[in-house]
Short mmCIF file of C-alpha atoms and ligand atoms in Angstrom, two decimals:
data_model
loop_
_atom_site.label_atom_id
_atom_site.label_comp_id
_atom_site.label_asym_id
_atom_site.label_seq_id
_atom_site.Cartn_x
_atom_site.Cartn_y
_atom_site.Cartn_z
CA MET T 206 57.61 65.67 21.71
CA SER T 207 58.45 62.44 19.89
CA GLU T 208 56.63 59.61 18.79
CA ARG T 209 56.78 56.93 20.89
CA ILE T 210 57.44 53.70 19.02
CA GLY T 211 56.95 49.66 20.08
CA VAL T 212 57.75 46.58 18.54
CA TYR T 213 55.45 43.89 19.45
CA PRO T 214 57.33 40.29 18.43
CA GLY T 215 56.02 36.97 18.10
CA SER T 216 55.62 33.79 15.76
CA PHE T 217 51.29 34.79 15.02
CA ASP T 218 50.75 31.34 13.73
CA PRO T 219 48.18 32.45 13.27
CA VAL T 220 47.44 35.38 14.43
CA THR T 221 44.27 34.57 17.00
CA ASN T 222 41.96 37.02 19.00
CA GLY T 223 44.81 37.09 21.97
CA HIS T 224 46.82 38.76 19.57
CA LEU T 225 44.40 41.63 18.98
CA ASP T 226 43.47 42.21 22.25
CA ILE T 227 47.62 43.27 23.22
CA ILE T 228 47.84 45.45 19.92
CA LYS T 229 44.59 46.87 20.83
CA ARG T 230 45.62 47.78 24.14
CA GLY T 231 49.07 48.76 23.35
CA MET T 232 48.08 50.91 21.10
CA GLU T 233 47.36 53.13 23.63
CA ILE T 234 50.88 53.39 24.85
CA PHE T 235 52.51 53.77 22.14
CA ASP T 236 51.85 56.30 18.81
CA HIS T 237 53.24 53.79 16.38
CA LEU T 238 53.55 50.08 16.90
CA TYR T 239 55.41 47.54 15.15
CA VAL T 240 54.40 43.97 14.48
CA VAL T 241 57.42 42.18 14.21
CA ILE T 242 57.73 38.34 12.73
CA PRO T 243 61.26 37.52 13.20
CA ASN T 244 62.84 34.95 10.24
CA ASN T 245 63.42 32.29 11.96
CA ILE T 246 64.29 29.07 9.70
CA GLN T 247 64.19 26.46 12.41
CA LYS T 248 61.12 27.19 13.27
CA LYS T 249 58.49 24.54 11.46
CA THR T 250 55.25 26.76 11.74
CA PHE T 251 52.04 25.74 9.76
CA PHE T 252 51.61 29.70 8.00
CA THR T 253 54.25 31.04 5.79
CA ILE T 254 56.49 34.06 7.15
CA GLN T 255 54.16 36.32 4.51
CA GLU T 256 51.33 34.65 4.72
CA ARG T 257 51.23 35.06 8.65
CA ILE T 258 51.97 39.19 7.87
CA ASP T 259 49.01 39.12 5.39
CA LEU T 260 46.51 37.73 8.00
CA ILE T 261 47.44 40.40 10.64
CA LYS T 262 47.84 42.90 8.16
CA LYS T 263 44.19 41.69 7.05
CA ALA T 264 42.57 41.55 10.91
CA ILE T 265 43.97 44.92 11.75
CA LEU T 266 42.16 45.83 8.71
CA ASP T 267 38.59 44.78 9.36
CA ASP T 268 39.11 45.61 12.99
CA PRO T 269 37.44 49.05 13.49
CA ASN T 270 39.22 49.64 16.95
CA ILE T 271 42.10 49.40 15.59
CA ASP T 272 44.08 52.28 13.69
CA ASP T 273 46.23 50.73 10.97
CA SER T 274 47.63 53.55 10.65
CA ARG T 275 49.70 53.65 13.18
CA ILE T 276 50.68 50.15 12.59
CA ASP T 277 53.58 48.07 10.39
CA VAL T 278 53.29 44.97 10.33
CA VAL T 279 57.03 42.66 9.39
CA SER T 280 59.34 40.23 9.16
CA THR T 281 62.88 40.74 9.69
CA GLU T 282 66.55 38.73 9.81
CA LEU T 283 67.45 40.83 12.93
CA LEU T 284 67.16 39.84 16.41
CA THR T 285 64.57 41.62 18.03
CA VAL T 286 66.19 43.94 19.93
CA GLU T 287 68.23 44.79 17.15
CA PHE T 288 65.22 45.50 14.91
CA ALA T 289 63.77 47.91 17.92
CA GLU T 290 66.23 49.65 17.83
CA SER T 291 66.92 49.70 14.33
CA VAL T 292 63.54 51.91 14.53
CA GLY T 293 64.30 53.69 17.38
CA ALA T 294 61.38 51.94 19.74
CA TYR T 295 61.00 53.09 23.32
CA ALA T 296 59.90 49.19 23.94
CA MET T 297 58.71 46.24 23.33
CA LEU T 298 55.43 45.03 24.45
CA ARG T 299 55.02 41.46 24.79
CA GLY T 300 51.62 39.39 26.66
CA LEU T 301 50.89 37.69 29.75
CA ARG T 302 48.46 34.99 29.63
CA MET T 303 48.98 32.38 32.49
CA VAL T 304 51.93 32.37 35.32
CA SER T 305 52.83 29.30 32.46
CA ASP T 306 53.79 32.52 29.97
CA PHE T 307 56.14 34.46 32.85
CA GLU T 308 59.02 31.82 33.62
CA TYR T 309 59.52 32.51 29.66
CA GLU T 310 58.41 35.89 29.61
CA MET T 311 61.55 36.36 32.15
CA GLN T 312 64.04 34.17 30.84
CA LEU T 313 63.48 36.60 27.16
CA PHE T 314 63.33 39.58 28.49
CA THR T 315 66.73 38.72 30.54
CA THR T 316 68.54 37.31 27.80
CA ASN T 317 67.15 40.92 25.79
CA LYS T 318 68.14 43.47 28.53
CA ILE T 319 72.11 41.44 28.61
CA ILE T 320 71.56 41.96 24.35
CA ASN T 321 70.03 45.16 24.81
CA LYS T 322 69.39 46.71 27.90
CA LYS T 323 68.27 50.39 26.11
CA ILE T 324 65.72 48.55 25.08
CA GLU T 325 62.57 48.11 27.82
CA THR T 326 59.90 45.26 27.67
CA ILE T 327 56.38 46.29 28.37
CA PHE T 328 54.20 43.76 29.26
CA ILE T 329 50.27 43.73 29.26
CA MET T 330 48.12 40.97 31.11
CA SER T 331 45.68 39.22 28.69
CA SER T 332 42.16 40.25 29.56
CA HIS T 333 39.98 37.32 31.06
CA GLU T 334 37.92 36.87 27.86
CA VAL T 335 40.88 35.82 25.94
CA SER T 336 43.47 34.85 28.30
CA TYR T 337 42.78 31.19 27.18
CA ILE T 338 43.75 31.49 23.48
CA SER T 339 46.91 30.05 21.81
CA SER T 340 47.95 29.31 18.02
CA SER T 341 48.92 26.10 19.11
CA THR T 342 45.29 25.67 20.68
CA VAL T 343 43.28 27.26 17.61
CA LYS T 344 45.73 24.77 14.95
CA GLU T 345 45.00 22.23 17.32
CA ILE T 346 41.43 22.20 17.82
CA ALA T 347 41.46 22.97 13.58
CA LEU T 348 43.20 20.40 12.59
CA PHE T 349 40.48 17.72 14.77
CA GLY T 350 37.56 20.05 13.02
CA GLY T 351 36.75 21.99 15.33
CA ASP T 352 34.69 25.18 15.37
CA ILE T 353 37.33 28.24 15.32
CA SER T 354 35.23 31.31 15.35
CA SER T 355 35.62 32.54 18.67
CA PHE T 356 39.55 32.33 18.70
CA VAL T 357 40.25 34.43 15.77
CA PRO T 358 38.88 37.05 13.52
CA GLU T 359 36.74 35.15 10.11
CA VAL T 360 40.28 36.24 7.92
CA VAL T 361 42.13 33.83 10.49
CA GLN T 362 39.52 31.43 10.40
CA LYS T 363 39.28 31.11 6.71
CA ALA T 364 42.42 31.06 6.24
CA VAL T 365 42.84 27.87 8.22
CA ALA T 366 39.95 26.00 6.83
CA ASP T 367 41.71 26.70 2.81
CA LYS T 368 44.82 25.17 4.42
CA LEU T 369 43.81 22.09 5.70
CA ILE T 370 41.73 21.73 2.55
CA LYS T 371 45.37 21.98 0.78
CA LYS T 372 47.29 19.55 2.96
P1 ADP J 150 55.87 33.77 19.98
O1 ADP J 150 56.72 32.30 20.19
O2 ADP J 150 57.37 34.89 20.51
O3 ADP J 150 55.83 33.36 22.06
P2 ADP J 150 53.78 33.92 20.16
O4 ADP J 150 52.82 34.78 18.88
O5 ADP J 150 52.71 32.48 20.97
O6 ADP J 150 54.89 34.28 19.85
O7 ADP J 150 53.05 34.85 20.71
C1 ADP J 150 53.19 36.86 20.81
C2 ADP J 150 53.18 37.64 22.26
O8 ADP J 150 51.96 37.24 22.82
C3 ADP J 150 53.51 36.75 23.48
O9 ADP J 150 54.25 37.70 24.59
C4 ADP J 150 52.59 36.31 24.13
O10 ADP J 150 52.53 35.19 25.26
C5 ADP J 150 51.46 36.90 23.40
N1 ADP J 150 49.70 36.20 23.24
C6 ADP J 150 50.25 34.74 23.03
N2 ADP J 150 48.40 35.06 23.17
C7 ADP J 150 47.30 36.02 23.95
C8 ADP J 150 46.76 35.94 24.16
N3 ADP J 150 45.21 35.26 24.46
N4 ADP J 150 46.53 37.32 25.25
C9 ADP J 150 48.22 37.45 25.09
N5 ADP J 150 48.82 37.51 25.04
C10 ADP J 150 48.93 36.46 24.06
#
């Protein structure tokens, strides 16, 4: 049987314990997972693409529950559905937290289906322990000097602190 390939697209600015929960559980569904950051120059981000990729890679390596040999972390200039098709993906993976995520995800899902109807999207509901975590709240808490250790892996905690010193 051929490998079942998944694509998990996102901004990951920065990667949080919520994203890692989706990656971990996504690995139960897919044999191989591409974590993909679209190279969207219009979007102003806290970390550069390369920094975000490196943080995801380090967080995955540090997590004993994630098999990093089955994961690639990359950026793409393509639309994510087109990237998914180019790597022979079976589906894209997205996480759902609150009802508030639903409307945006539904719109994205429909748009992606119109662009490429062969690529399915699979949604995983976030685990309740991490369902309140978002990259934007993490950045906001850190900017106000708060403790983000419950929301992100250690490498991210350090990287956010370093970045704030440099800013
Ligand atoms: P995007 O800008 O594409 O929404 P994000 O990095 O914010 O990028 O999110 C990528 C995906 O991860 C989205 O599907 C989002 O809903 C999901 N996600 C983010 N945080 C969590 C979390 N705490 N629990 C579950 N899914 C999450």
